[in-house]
Short mmCIF file of C-alpha atoms in Angstrom, two decimals:
data_model
loop_
_atom_site.label_atom_id
_atom_site.label_comp_id
_atom_site.label_asym_id
_atom_site.label_seq_id
_atom_site.Cartn_x
_atom_site.Cartn_y
_atom_site.Cartn_z
CA MET A 2 98.58 34.87 22.92
CA PHE A 3 94.94 34.22 24.02
CA GLU A 4 94.12 37.88 23.97
CA SER A 5 95.38 39.26 20.76
CA GLU A 6 92.76 39.85 17.28
CA PHE A 7 93.95 37.10 15.14
CA PHE A 8 93.70 34.94 17.24
CA LEU A 9 90.14 35.68 17.91
CA THR A 10 89.11 36.94 14.02
CA TYR A 11 90.90 33.60 12.86
CA VAL A 12 92.00 31.16 14.96
CA ALA A 13 89.34 30.32 17.89
CA PRO A 14 86.00 30.58 15.85
CA PRO A 15 87.59 27.79 13.73
CA LEU A 16 88.11 25.86 15.93
CA TRP A 17 85.56 26.21 18.04
CA MET A 18 84.09 25.49 14.55
CA LEU A 19 86.09 21.98 13.97
CA ALA A 20 85.30 20.87 18.01
CA GLN A 21 81.27 21.34 17.75
CA SER A 22 82.19 19.47 13.69
CA VAL A 23 83.95 16.70 15.33
CA LEU A 24 80.68 16.02 18.40
CA MET A 25 79.17 16.29 15.74
CA LEU A 26 80.72 13.14 14.09
CA VAL A 27 80.92 11.04 17.07
CA LEU A 28 77.47 11.34 17.69
CA LEU A 29 76.17 10.89 14.34
CA LEU A 30 78.36 7.57 14.13
CA VAL A 31 77.14 5.96 17.06
CA THR A 32 73.36 7.04 16.30
CA VAL A 33 74.33 5.27 12.97
CA ALA A 34 75.56 2.57 14.89
CA TYR A 35 71.96 2.18 16.34
CA ILE A 36 69.73 2.68 13.50
CA LEU A 37 71.31 -0.35 12.12
CA TYR A 38 71.20 -2.75 14.49
CA ALA A 39 67.70 -1.08 14.60
CA ASP A 40 66.64 -1.97 12.08
CA ARG A 41 67.15 -4.99 11.42
CA LYS A 42 66.31 -5.87 14.44
CA ILE A 43 63.64 -4.98 13.11
CA PHE A 44 63.50 -6.77 10.13
CA ALA A 45 63.87 -9.66 11.86
CA ALA A 46 61.18 -8.94 14.65
CA VAL A 47 58.78 -8.44 11.87
CA GLN A 48 59.57 -12.10 10.32
CA MET A 49 60.19 -13.57 13.29
CA ARG A 50 63.45 -14.59 13.30
CA ARG A 51 66.67 -13.32 16.38
CA GLY A 52 67.78 -10.65 14.24
CA PRO A 53 71.74 -9.86 15.27
CA ASN A 54 72.42 -11.77 18.55
CA VAL A 55 75.80 -12.95 19.34
CA VAL A 56 78.36 -10.03 19.25
CA GLY A 57 77.98 -8.24 22.88
CA PRO A 58 74.70 -8.76 24.95
CA TRP A 59 72.00 -8.18 22.93
CA GLY A 60 73.89 -7.93 19.58
CA LEU A 61 74.68 -4.98 20.44
CA LEU A 62 77.76 -4.39 19.57
CA GLN A 63 77.26 -5.62 15.83
CA SER A 64 77.15 -2.62 13.89
CA PHE A 65 81.08 -2.81 15.43
CA ALA A 66 82.23 -5.96 14.58
CA ASP A 67 80.64 -4.78 11.16
CA LEU A 68 83.27 -1.98 10.87
CA LEU A 69 85.93 -3.31 12.13
CA LYS A 70 85.13 -6.42 9.60
CA PHE A 71 85.79 -4.34 7.01
CA VAL A 72 87.75 -2.13 7.24
CA ILE A 73 90.22 -5.17 7.52
CA LYS A 74 89.53 -6.52 4.58
CA GLU A 75 91.35 -6.20 1.05
CA PRO A 76 90.07 -3.10 -1.20
CA ILE A 77 89.86 -4.40 -4.69
CA ILE A 78 89.66 -2.20 -7.22
CA PRO A 79 87.95 -4.29 -10.63
CA ALA A 80 91.31 -4.52 -13.69
CA SER A 81 88.71 -2.06 -15.71
CA ALA A 82 87.02 0.66 -13.77
CA ASN A 83 88.62 3.61 -13.65
CA LYS A 84 89.78 3.37 -10.54
CA GLY A 85 89.98 7.78 -9.87
CA VAL A 86 85.90 7.95 -10.42
CA PHE A 87 85.55 4.70 -8.22
CA LEU A 88 87.61 5.35 -5.16
CA LEU A 89 85.97 9.33 -5.63
CA ALA A 90 82.68 7.74 -5.82
CA PRO A 91 82.02 6.20 -2.13
CA LEU A 92 84.29 9.46 -0.65
CA VAL A 93 81.52 11.63 -2.01
CA ALA A 94 78.66 9.61 -1.52
CA GLY A 95 80.23 9.38 1.86
CA VAL A 96 81.54 12.96 2.02
CA LEU A 97 77.71 14.69 0.62
CA ALA A 98 75.58 12.97 3.65
CA LEU A 99 77.32 13.89 6.40
CA SER A 100 77.61 17.59 5.18
CA ALA A 101 74.22 18.45 5.24
CA TRP A 102 74.25 17.61 9.14
CA ALA A 103 76.14 20.91 10.01
CA VAL A 104 72.87 22.49 10.05
CA VAL A 105 70.43 20.91 11.27
CA PRO A 106 68.58 21.73 14.90
CA ILE A 107 68.54 19.47 16.59
CA ALA A 108 67.30 21.93 19.47
CA ASP A 109 66.80 25.52 20.66
CA GLY A 110 69.87 27.49 18.55
CA TRP A 111 72.31 23.12 18.14
CA ALA A 112 73.64 24.10 15.05
CA VAL A 113 76.89 23.71 13.60
CA ALA A 114 75.55 26.43 11.67
CA ASP A 115 71.91 28.39 10.94
CA PRO A 116 72.31 29.25 8.19
CA ASN A 117 69.38 31.30 6.34
CA LEU A 118 68.79 28.75 4.07
CA GLY A 119 69.18 25.96 6.03
CA LEU A 120 66.05 24.70 4.56
CA LEU A 121 66.76 25.18 1.09
CA PHE A 122 71.09 23.82 1.44
CA VAL A 123 69.88 20.94 3.03
CA PHE A 124 67.68 19.71 -0.17
CA ALA A 125 70.49 21.03 -2.68
CA ILE A 126 73.61 18.42 -1.10
CA SER A 127 70.55 15.98 -0.42
CA SER A 128 69.75 16.35 -4.37
CA LEU A 129 73.50 15.25 -4.91
CA GLU A 130 74.34 12.38 -2.99
CA VAL A 131 72.25 11.31 -6.73
CA TYR A 132 76.75 11.69 -8.12
CA GLY A 133 78.39 8.61 -5.79
CA ILE A 134 75.67 6.54 -6.92
CA ILE A 135 75.91 7.24 -10.63
CA MET A 136 80.03 8.37 -10.42
CA GLY A 137 80.40 4.32 -8.54
CA GLY A 138 77.95 3.22 -11.13
CA TRP A 139 79.50 3.87 -13.94
CA ALA A 140 83.69 3.14 -13.03
CA SER A 141 82.56 -0.31 -11.57
CA ASN A 142 82.25 -0.82 -15.78
CA SER A 143 80.13 -3.28 -15.73
CA LYS A 144 76.37 -4.14 -16.25
CA TYR A 145 74.44 -3.88 -11.81
CA PRO A 146 76.45 -1.41 -11.57
CA PHE A 147 75.74 1.23 -14.58
CA LEU A 148 71.81 -0.29 -14.11
CA ALA A 149 72.19 0.82 -10.62
CA ALA A 150 73.41 3.93 -12.23
CA LEU A 151 70.87 4.63 -14.59
CA ARG A 152 67.58 3.27 -12.15
CA SER A 153 68.61 5.24 -9.25
CA ALA A 154 70.00 8.79 -11.56
CA ALA A 155 65.67 8.86 -12.95
CA GLN A 156 65.00 8.29 -9.53
CA MET A 157 66.24 10.52 -7.39
CA VAL A 158 65.67 13.42 -10.03
CA SER A 159 61.89 11.89 -10.49
CA TYR A 160 60.67 12.45 -6.09
CA GLU A 161 63.63 15.55 -5.69
CA VAL A 162 60.36 17.83 -7.10
CA SER A 163 57.67 16.33 -5.45
CA ILE A 164 60.26 16.94 -2.59
CA GLY A 165 60.54 20.22 -3.61
CA PHE A 166 57.01 21.25 -3.73
CA VAL A 167 56.65 19.53 -0.39
CA ILE A 168 59.70 21.95 0.44
CA ILE A 169 57.43 25.50 -0.93
CA THR A 170 54.12 24.65 1.14
CA VAL A 171 56.36 24.34 4.54
CA LEU A 172 58.12 27.43 3.39
CA LEU A 173 54.60 29.45 2.61
CA CYS A 174 53.21 28.39 5.78
CA VAL A 175 56.99 29.66 7.89
CA GLY A 176 58.04 32.57 5.79
CA SER A 177 61.19 31.03 6.64
CA LEU A 178 63.76 28.47 4.75
CA ASN A 179 65.97 28.70 8.31
CA LEU A 180 65.30 25.79 9.93
CA THR A 181 65.03 27.23 13.09
CA ASP A 182 62.66 29.13 11.98
CA VAL A 183 60.66 26.44 10.54
CA VAL A 184 60.46 24.88 14.06
CA ASN A 185 59.79 27.81 15.51
CA ALA A 186 56.64 28.40 13.48
CA GLN A 187 55.02 25.01 14.84
CA ARG A 188 54.12 26.61 18.74
CA ASP A 189 51.53 27.65 17.10
CA GLY A 190 48.74 26.62 14.50
CA LEU A 191 45.57 25.36 13.82
CA GLY A 192 45.95 23.58 18.02
CA THR A 193 46.22 26.49 19.15
CA MET A 194 43.71 28.56 16.80
CA MET A 195 41.43 25.50 17.79
CA GLY A 196 42.34 26.81 22.02
CA ALA A 197 44.13 23.75 22.91
CA PRO A 198 46.92 24.59 24.86
CA ASN A 199 50.82 24.79 22.56
CA SER A 200 50.65 20.64 21.65
CA LEU A 201 51.31 18.82 18.93
CA LEU A 202 48.30 19.42 17.15
CA ASP A 203 50.31 22.70 15.92
CA TRP A 204 52.54 20.97 14.49
CA HIS A 205 52.57 21.22 9.93
CA TRP A 206 51.01 17.66 9.77
CA LEU A 207 48.48 18.06 11.06
CA ALA A 208 47.97 21.41 9.15
CA LEU A 209 49.86 19.58 5.53
CA PHE A 210 48.51 16.45 6.03
CA PRO A 211 48.91 15.32 2.20
CA MET A 212 51.65 16.07 2.26
CA PHE A 213 53.40 15.29 5.33
CA ILE A 214 52.75 11.61 3.91
CA VAL A 215 54.58 12.89 0.19
CA PHE A 216 57.20 13.44 1.45
CA PHE A 217 57.39 9.99 4.09
CA ILE A 218 57.26 8.34 0.75
CA SER A 219 59.86 10.86 -1.25
CA ALA A 220 62.02 9.83 1.69
CA ILE A 221 62.26 6.77 1.34
CA ALA A 222 62.81 6.81 -2.22
CA GLU A 223 64.95 10.08 -2.40
CA THR A 224 66.85 7.73 0.49
CA ASN A 225 66.92 4.16 -1.64
CA ARG A 226 65.72 2.02 1.04
CA PRO A 227 63.37 -0.65 0.41
CA PRO A 228 60.34 -0.62 -1.78
CA PHE A 229 61.68 1.42 -3.69
CA ASP A 230 66.03 -0.08 -3.67
CA LEU A 231 65.57 -0.40 -6.97
CA PRO A 232 68.91 0.42 -6.84
CA GLU A 233 70.63 -2.52 -4.93
CA ALA A 234 67.66 -4.51 -6.57
CA GLU A 235 69.42 -8.07 -4.31
CA SER A 236 66.96 -9.88 -6.48
CA GLU A 237 68.02 -8.18 -9.89
CA LEU A 238 70.88 -6.64 -9.97
CA VAL A 239 72.62 -7.68 -7.05
CA ALA A 240 73.60 -5.51 -5.45
CA GLY A 241 73.15 -2.03 -7.67
CA HIS A 242 76.14 -0.10 -7.03
CA MET A 243 77.91 -1.58 -5.22
CA VAL A 244 78.60 -5.40 -6.64
CA GLU A 245 82.30 -4.18 -7.53
CA TYR A 246 82.00 -2.54 -4.36
CA SER A 247 84.79 -4.33 -1.07
CA SER A 248 86.12 -3.56 2.51
CA THR A 249 86.95 0.59 3.45
CA PRO A 250 84.57 1.48 0.31
CA PHE A 251 81.73 -0.70 0.03
CA LEU A 252 81.35 0.67 4.32
CA LEU A 253 81.34 4.71 3.12
CA PHE A 254 78.98 4.05 0.87
CA PHE A 255 76.80 2.94 3.35
CA LEU A 256 77.43 4.38 5.20
CA GLY A 257 76.01 7.53 3.45
CA GLU A 258 73.03 5.74 3.07
CA PHE A 259 72.32 5.33 6.42
CA VAL A 260 73.75 9.08 7.34
CA ALA A 261 71.66 10.25 4.62
CA ILE A 262 67.92 8.24 5.64
CA CYS A 263 68.27 9.44 9.12
CA LEU A 264 69.25 13.43 8.09
CA MET A 265 65.62 12.72 6.16
CA CYS A 266 63.73 11.40 9.23
CA ALA A 267 65.76 13.90 11.28
CA LEU A 268 64.18 16.82 8.24
CA THR A 269 60.60 15.37 8.65
CA THR A 270 60.82 15.75 12.26
CA ILE A 271 62.31 18.68 11.53
CA LEU A 272 59.17 19.88 9.20
CA PHE A 273 56.94 18.07 10.21
CA LEU A 274 56.92 17.16 13.65
CA GLY A 275 57.37 19.99 14.25
CA GLY A 276 61.42 19.40 16.00
CA TRP A 277 62.16 19.77 19.30
CA LEU A 278 59.50 21.50 20.43
CA PRO A 279 57.33 18.67 23.99
CA PRO A 280 54.25 17.48 22.16
CA VAL A 281 52.06 18.61 25.04
CA ASP A 282 53.38 21.62 26.76
CA ILE A 283 52.62 21.18 30.09
CA ALA A 284 54.53 19.98 33.35
CA PRO A 285 55.60 17.16 32.62
CA PHE A 286 56.54 17.13 29.38
CA ASN A 287 58.87 20.63 28.72
CA TRP A 288 60.71 19.25 31.77
CA ILE A 289 62.53 16.92 29.72
CA HIS A 290 64.56 18.68 26.88
CA GLY A 291 64.28 19.97 23.86
CA ALA A 292 67.22 17.23 22.03
CA VAL A 293 65.39 14.01 23.02
CA TRP A 294 62.05 14.84 22.12
CA PHE A 295 64.09 15.59 19.08
CA VAL A 296 65.74 12.30 18.99
CA LEU A 297 62.62 10.44 19.85
CA LYS A 298 60.73 12.31 17.58
CA GLY A 299 63.32 11.17 15.08
CA LEU A 300 63.34 8.02 15.60
CA PHE A 301 59.98 7.14 15.65
CA VAL A 302 59.79 8.77 11.77
CA PHE A 303 62.82 6.11 11.21
CA PHE A 304 60.57 3.03 13.40
CA CYS A 305 58.22 3.64 10.75
CA MET A 306 60.39 3.95 7.94
CA ALA A 307 61.63 0.45 8.93
CA MET A 308 58.00 -1.68 8.79
CA VAL A 309 57.98 -0.34 5.32
CA ARG A 310 60.90 -1.89 4.91
CA SER A 311 59.46 -4.70 5.86
CA ILE A 312 56.26 -5.37 5.48
CA VAL A 313 55.91 -3.79 1.43
CA PRO A 314 56.94 -5.42 -1.39
CA ARG A 315 59.15 -3.03 -3.66
CA TYR A 316 57.99 -2.10 -6.79
CA ARG A 317 58.35 -1.73 -10.04
CA TYR A 318 60.13 0.69 -11.37
CA ASP A 319 57.07 1.98 -14.36
CA GLN A 320 55.50 2.33 -10.11
CA LEU A 321 58.18 3.80 -8.95
CA MET A 322 57.97 6.39 -12.08
CA ARG A 323 53.55 6.94 -11.68
CA LEU A 324 53.45 7.17 -8.58
CA GLY A 325 56.36 10.33 -8.45
CA TRP A 326 55.16 11.70 -11.98
CA LYS A 327 52.06 11.39 -12.55
CA VAL A 328 50.53 10.76 -8.64
CA PHE A 329 53.06 12.90 -6.47
CA LEU A 330 54.44 16.03 -7.94
CA PRO A 331 50.31 17.04 -9.34
CA LEU A 332 48.94 16.13 -5.94
CA SER A 333 52.11 18.40 -5.22
CA LEU A 334 51.43 21.37 -7.14
CA PHE A 335 47.47 21.44 -6.34
CA MET A 336 48.50 21.30 -2.26
CA VAL A 337 51.43 24.75 -3.61
CA PHE A 338 48.10 26.34 -4.90
CA LEU A 339 45.45 25.31 -2.35
CA THR A 340 48.01 26.65 1.03
CA ALA A 341 48.95 30.20 -1.19
CA PHE A 342 45.43 30.20 -1.71
CA VAL A 343 44.28 29.34 1.68
CA LEU A 344 47.26 31.64 3.73
CA GLN A 345 46.59 34.55 1.57
CA PHE A 346 42.92 34.23 1.78
CA MET A 347 42.62 33.56 5.58
CA GLY A 348 45.08 36.77 5.97
CA TRP A 349 47.83 34.27 7.54
CA ALA A 350 50.60 34.79 4.93
CA MET B 13 94.20 40.02 2.86
CA SER B 14 91.41 39.64 4.35
CA VAL B 15 90.09 36.40 4.20
CA VAL B 16 87.30 36.91 0.86
CA ALA B 17 90.19 37.44 -1.40
CA LEU B 18 91.57 34.60 -0.33
CA PHE B 19 87.95 32.70 -0.27
CA PHE B 20 87.73 34.53 -3.77
CA TYR B 21 91.23 33.27 -5.71
CA LEU B 22 90.58 29.73 -4.16
CA PHE B 23 87.15 29.29 -5.86
CA ALA B 24 88.12 31.14 -8.59
CA THR B 25 91.14 29.31 -9.81
CA ILE B 26 89.39 25.79 -9.82
CA THR B 27 86.34 27.09 -11.24
CA VAL B 28 88.41 28.58 -14.05
CA ALA B 29 91.44 24.92 -13.74
CA SER B 30 87.84 22.38 -14.00
CA ALA B 31 86.39 25.04 -16.16
CA PHE B 32 90.13 24.28 -19.20
CA MET B 33 89.78 20.33 -18.08
CA VAL B 34 85.89 20.04 -19.27
CA ILE B 35 87.15 20.75 -22.65
CA ALA B 36 90.95 19.47 -22.60
CA SER B 37 90.27 16.34 -20.78
CA ARG B 38 90.15 12.73 -22.85
CA ASN B 39 87.23 11.21 -21.57
CA PRO B 40 83.31 13.04 -21.56
CA VAL B 41 82.27 11.39 -18.57
CA HIS B 42 85.39 13.74 -16.60
CA SER B 43 84.99 16.08 -18.74
CA VAL B 44 80.80 16.39 -16.84
CA LEU B 45 82.19 15.65 -13.64
CA PHE B 46 85.07 18.65 -13.81
CA LEU B 47 81.72 20.82 -15.48
CA ILE B 48 80.33 19.84 -12.64
CA LEU B 49 83.37 20.78 -9.73
CA ALA B 50 82.81 24.54 -11.97
CA PHE B 51 79.38 24.48 -11.30
CA PHE B 52 80.26 24.30 -7.18
CA ASN B 53 83.15 26.42 -7.55
CA ALA B 54 80.79 29.20 -8.71
CA SER B 55 78.57 28.88 -6.15
CA GLY B 56 80.64 29.04 -3.63
CA LEU B 57 81.72 32.84 -5.71
CA PHE B 58 77.86 33.66 -5.28
CA MET B 59 78.13 31.94 -1.89
CA LEU B 60 81.38 34.84 -1.44
CA MET B 61 78.49 37.99 -2.71
CA GLY B 62 75.96 36.95 -0.68
CA ALA B 63 73.71 35.40 -3.29
CA GLU B 64 73.35 32.92 -0.72
CA PHE B 65 69.59 31.79 -3.08
CA LEU B 66 71.35 32.06 -6.49
CA ALA B 67 74.04 29.47 -5.26
CA LEU B 68 71.72 26.89 -4.08
CA ILE B 69 69.75 27.21 -6.73
CA LEU B 70 72.74 26.35 -9.53
CA ILE B 71 73.36 23.79 -7.33
CA VAL B 72 69.74 21.54 -6.94
CA VAL B 73 69.07 22.81 -10.83
CA TYR B 74 72.55 22.89 -12.32
CA VAL B 75 74.51 20.45 -10.53
CA GLY B 76 71.25 18.29 -8.59
CA ALA B 77 69.37 17.79 -12.01
CA VAL B 78 70.88 19.11 -15.51
CA ALA B 79 74.28 17.88 -14.53
CA VAL B 80 72.78 14.38 -13.40
CA LEU B 81 70.76 14.07 -16.72
CA PHE B 82 74.96 15.53 -19.08
CA LEU B 83 76.78 12.01 -16.98
CA PHE B 84 72.92 10.03 -17.72
CA VAL B 85 73.52 11.01 -21.18
CA VAL B 86 77.52 10.78 -21.67
CA MET B 87 78.00 7.59 -19.87
CA MET B 88 75.02 5.66 -22.39
CA LEU B 89 76.83 6.96 -25.36
CA ASP B 90 79.56 5.33 -27.04
CA VAL B 91 81.78 7.74 -27.79
CA ASP B 92 84.77 7.94 -30.59
CA PHE B 93 87.53 9.70 -28.43
CA ALA B 94 90.09 9.81 -32.09
CA GLU B 95 87.28 10.26 -34.05
CA LEU B 96 86.23 12.78 -31.42
CA ARG B 97 89.36 14.68 -31.96
CA GLU B 98 90.83 14.50 -35.18
CA GLY B 99 88.89 17.86 -37.12
CA PHE B 100 90.19 19.87 -33.56
CA LEU B 101 91.91 21.60 -36.06
CA GLN B 102 89.48 22.76 -38.02
CA TYR B 103 87.02 23.93 -36.20
CA LEU B 104 89.19 25.69 -34.35
CA PRO B 105 88.93 28.88 -36.28
CA ILE B 106 84.79 28.69 -36.16
CA GLY B 107 85.49 28.53 -32.19
CA GLY B 108 87.50 31.01 -31.99
CA ILE B 109 85.95 33.93 -33.35
CA ILE B 110 82.67 32.57 -31.12
CA GLY B 111 84.92 32.43 -28.40
CA ALA B 112 86.83 35.57 -28.89
CA VAL B 113 82.69 37.60 -29.47
CA LEU B 114 81.32 36.03 -25.91
CA ALA B 115 84.42 37.47 -24.27
CA ILE B 116 84.10 40.93 -25.92
CA GLU B 117 80.27 40.97 -25.25
CA LEU B 118 81.23 39.66 -21.85
CA ILE B 119 83.91 43.11 -21.72
CA LEU B 120 81.56 45.36 -22.72
CA VAL B 121 78.50 44.07 -20.37
CA LEU B 122 81.12 43.82 -17.06
CA GLY B 123 82.80 46.78 -18.07
CA SER B 124 80.07 49.44 -18.69
CA TYR B 125 80.31 50.21 -15.70
CA THR B 126 83.66 51.39 -15.05
CA ILE B 127 83.41 52.64 -18.17
CA ASP B 128 79.73 54.72 -17.38
CA ALA B 129 79.56 55.27 -13.60
CA ASP B 130 75.39 55.72 -14.94
CA THR B 131 74.99 52.62 -16.31
CA ALA B 132 73.85 51.29 -13.23
CA ARG B 133 71.79 53.37 -12.12
CA VAL B 134 69.97 53.46 -15.31
CA ALA B 135 69.45 49.55 -15.77
CA VAL B 136 69.47 48.11 -12.72
CA GLN B 137 65.69 48.03 -10.52
CA PRO B 138 66.48 49.50 -6.51
CA ILE B 139 66.49 46.08 -4.38
CA PRO B 140 66.06 46.86 -1.01
CA ASP B 141 68.81 47.19 2.45
CA MET B 142 69.59 43.80 2.33
CA ALA B 143 69.44 44.36 6.87
CA GLU B 144 66.25 44.99 6.15
CA THR B 145 65.27 42.51 3.65
CA SER B 146 66.35 38.59 3.25
CA ASN B 147 67.27 37.45 -0.93
CA ILE B 148 65.27 35.67 -1.81
CA LYS B 149 62.45 38.23 -0.62
CA ALA B 150 64.19 40.55 -3.27
CA LEU B 151 63.97 38.79 -5.93
CA GLY B 152 60.68 37.24 -5.67
CA ASP B 153 59.17 40.52 -5.43
CA LEU B 154 61.29 41.88 -8.60
CA LEU B 155 60.30 38.35 -10.12
CA TYR B 156 57.14 39.10 -9.40
CA THR B 157 55.83 42.99 -9.48
CA ARG B 158 58.42 43.90 -12.02
CA TYR B 159 59.63 41.00 -14.12
CA ILE B 160 56.35 39.03 -14.12
CA PHE B 161 55.92 39.30 -17.35
CA PHE B 162 59.01 38.36 -18.17
CA PHE B 163 59.31 35.38 -15.61
CA GLN B 164 55.26 33.94 -17.68
CA MET B 165 57.16 34.14 -20.98
CA ALA B 166 60.11 32.37 -19.48
CA GLY B 167 57.59 29.94 -18.32
CA MET B 168 55.98 29.43 -20.89
CA ILE B 169 58.17 29.24 -22.97
CA LEU B 170 59.43 25.41 -21.51
CA LEU B 171 56.20 24.73 -21.58
CA VAL B 172 56.34 24.67 -24.94
CA ALA B 173 60.02 23.33 -25.41
CA MET B 174 58.06 20.54 -22.02
CA VAL B 175 54.89 19.86 -24.46
CA GLY B 176 57.36 19.46 -28.36
CA ALA B 177 59.35 16.62 -26.70
CA ILE B 178 56.29 14.82 -25.17
CA VAL B 179 55.34 14.73 -28.85
CA LEU B 180 57.64 14.11 -30.46
CA THR B 181 58.33 10.99 -28.42
CA LEU B 182 55.35 10.18 -27.76
CA ASN B 183 54.42 6.79 -28.47
CA HIS B 184 51.28 4.80 -29.00
CA ARG B 185 52.00 1.32 -29.66
CA PRO B 186 48.94 -0.86 -29.89
CA ASN B 187 49.22 -4.60 -28.49
CA VAL B 188 50.90 -3.82 -25.47
CA LYS B 189 49.77 -4.78 -22.31
CA ARG B 190 49.45 -1.77 -19.86
CA GLN B 191 48.46 -1.65 -16.20
CA ASN B 192 45.57 -0.46 -15.47
CA ILE B 193 46.50 0.61 -11.38
CA ALA B 194 42.39 2.10 -11.20
CA ASP B 195 41.06 -1.65 -13.33
CA GLN B 196 43.38 -2.89 -10.61
CA VAL B 197 42.05 -1.76 -7.25
CA ALA B 198 38.30 -1.66 -7.97
CA ARG B 199 38.40 -5.52 -8.47
CA ASP B 200 36.32 -7.07 -6.26
CA PRO B 201 36.16 -10.09 -5.71
CA ASP B 202 32.92 -10.75 -6.43
CA ASP B 203 33.74 -10.20 -10.20
CA ALA B 204 37.41 -12.33 -9.93
CA VAL B 205 36.90 -15.84 -7.82
CA THR B 206 32.66 -17.73 -8.52
CA LEU B 207 32.56 -19.80 -6.31
CA ARG B 208 31.42 -23.82 -7.63
CA GLY B 209 30.19 -26.70 -6.01
CA VAL B 210 32.55 -29.99 -7.31
CA LYS B 211 31.42 -33.84 -6.69
CA SER B 212 34.09 -36.02 -5.79
CA GLY B 213 34.71 -37.51 -8.91
CA GLU B 214 33.49 -35.71 -11.58
CA GLY B 215 35.32 -32.30 -11.80
CA ILE B 216 34.22 -28.91 -13.41
#
């Protein structure tokens, strides 16, 4: 049976892909559980509190306790809600956030799928994540969620523009939208030109420095993290688009949000921090497997995001729009021109 | 039946069905959501034809931005559905004629390849074999060399439309306090704070 052509062409590849996806999903969910824990611990440490410390040793099982709590509670659907869309919204948020991970390479060749336009795929998926919020906000049929939906629609469309331009500058430097190519292109760069061995000086964060900052801030805005968490600003909108949600639908929203944050960390790592490449390509560092470096870099980016969350006060809405349209858009547009000019002028294209 | 054909019929059926639901559903927000589903499946069809770039750009531009704004506007409108459906029979002939014209034009454009096999040679700029070049490179080469004037013209039209929209809605109101970030950043203790030596029991 196992040698038959039918099995090899139609049954085996989907099964193999399914197994890979399940493995990715499990690892991702465990990561999210501990990212969530780390987020709360960092936030607590900055405010000189202890943070979660009751469930399990040092509170390590807190996220799993939360999961259990969400699943056991009763899902409540408001009487005046648009029931179908109300239940569809958290599904859209959760599924879209997870699906982008299909193309993320953790190490060389370690991706469920590695399509030619992987970067564009991730960008497309992240531009769709706004739908969960809009649909949830509208279907709840209540004031605060609706305001949150309107805010988030405008915010995410604005910051996608600058993310798009950042991706274009990276595309100009790499010449490919394949995520594996993007990482491999960072093996050689500014550092090797100056005679250094392959090191962290070659990665794009140095060569495209302003864009690294623009991407980092836009990533925070795109995932609705503080200081740009206006769609769910507790002090104004209670919990924004999630006001009417409880139990598993709320869990899905929450999960989608944190998976999207992990995705943005991974994407920052791939685009600017050399993906799975070791910081210096000499003996003790290149013994360690690339996946370890990838995870460490991703966690570093997340740590920076968590620090921004705990230190920077929330932006006012007009300030957020000003930053997106009047600062980042001209800056990133200028950088696209500059990068193209330098590449053409120096003959590196 | 190959797997590709199976996927084609799946995507095509959902596209047509959701396109029908766009005009058939009672709630305008549901209409926009069905429109998004139609876009999605159309991009699946592009993907099956090997036009990956077009498929993803369709999602980024239409689903990720244009449809969001659609939804934005439709959610804000307070539409009376009954009133909206009143003139249905009255407008049916005009709508039918427009639909028929569009259908005929589509049939002519797509059918010309079967009616006259030479059309394909005349109309199409030959692109290199897909094994040698990638989707995005072939498109870029065509857009920025052969069709550069059309491309620039389209850009100009969009720019003019954008400037027009801004001019129409720009409304300078006097007596409104605005935040000037440059002023705030340039502010320093010397011109913001004065130190006075106040004697006890006297005040300023």
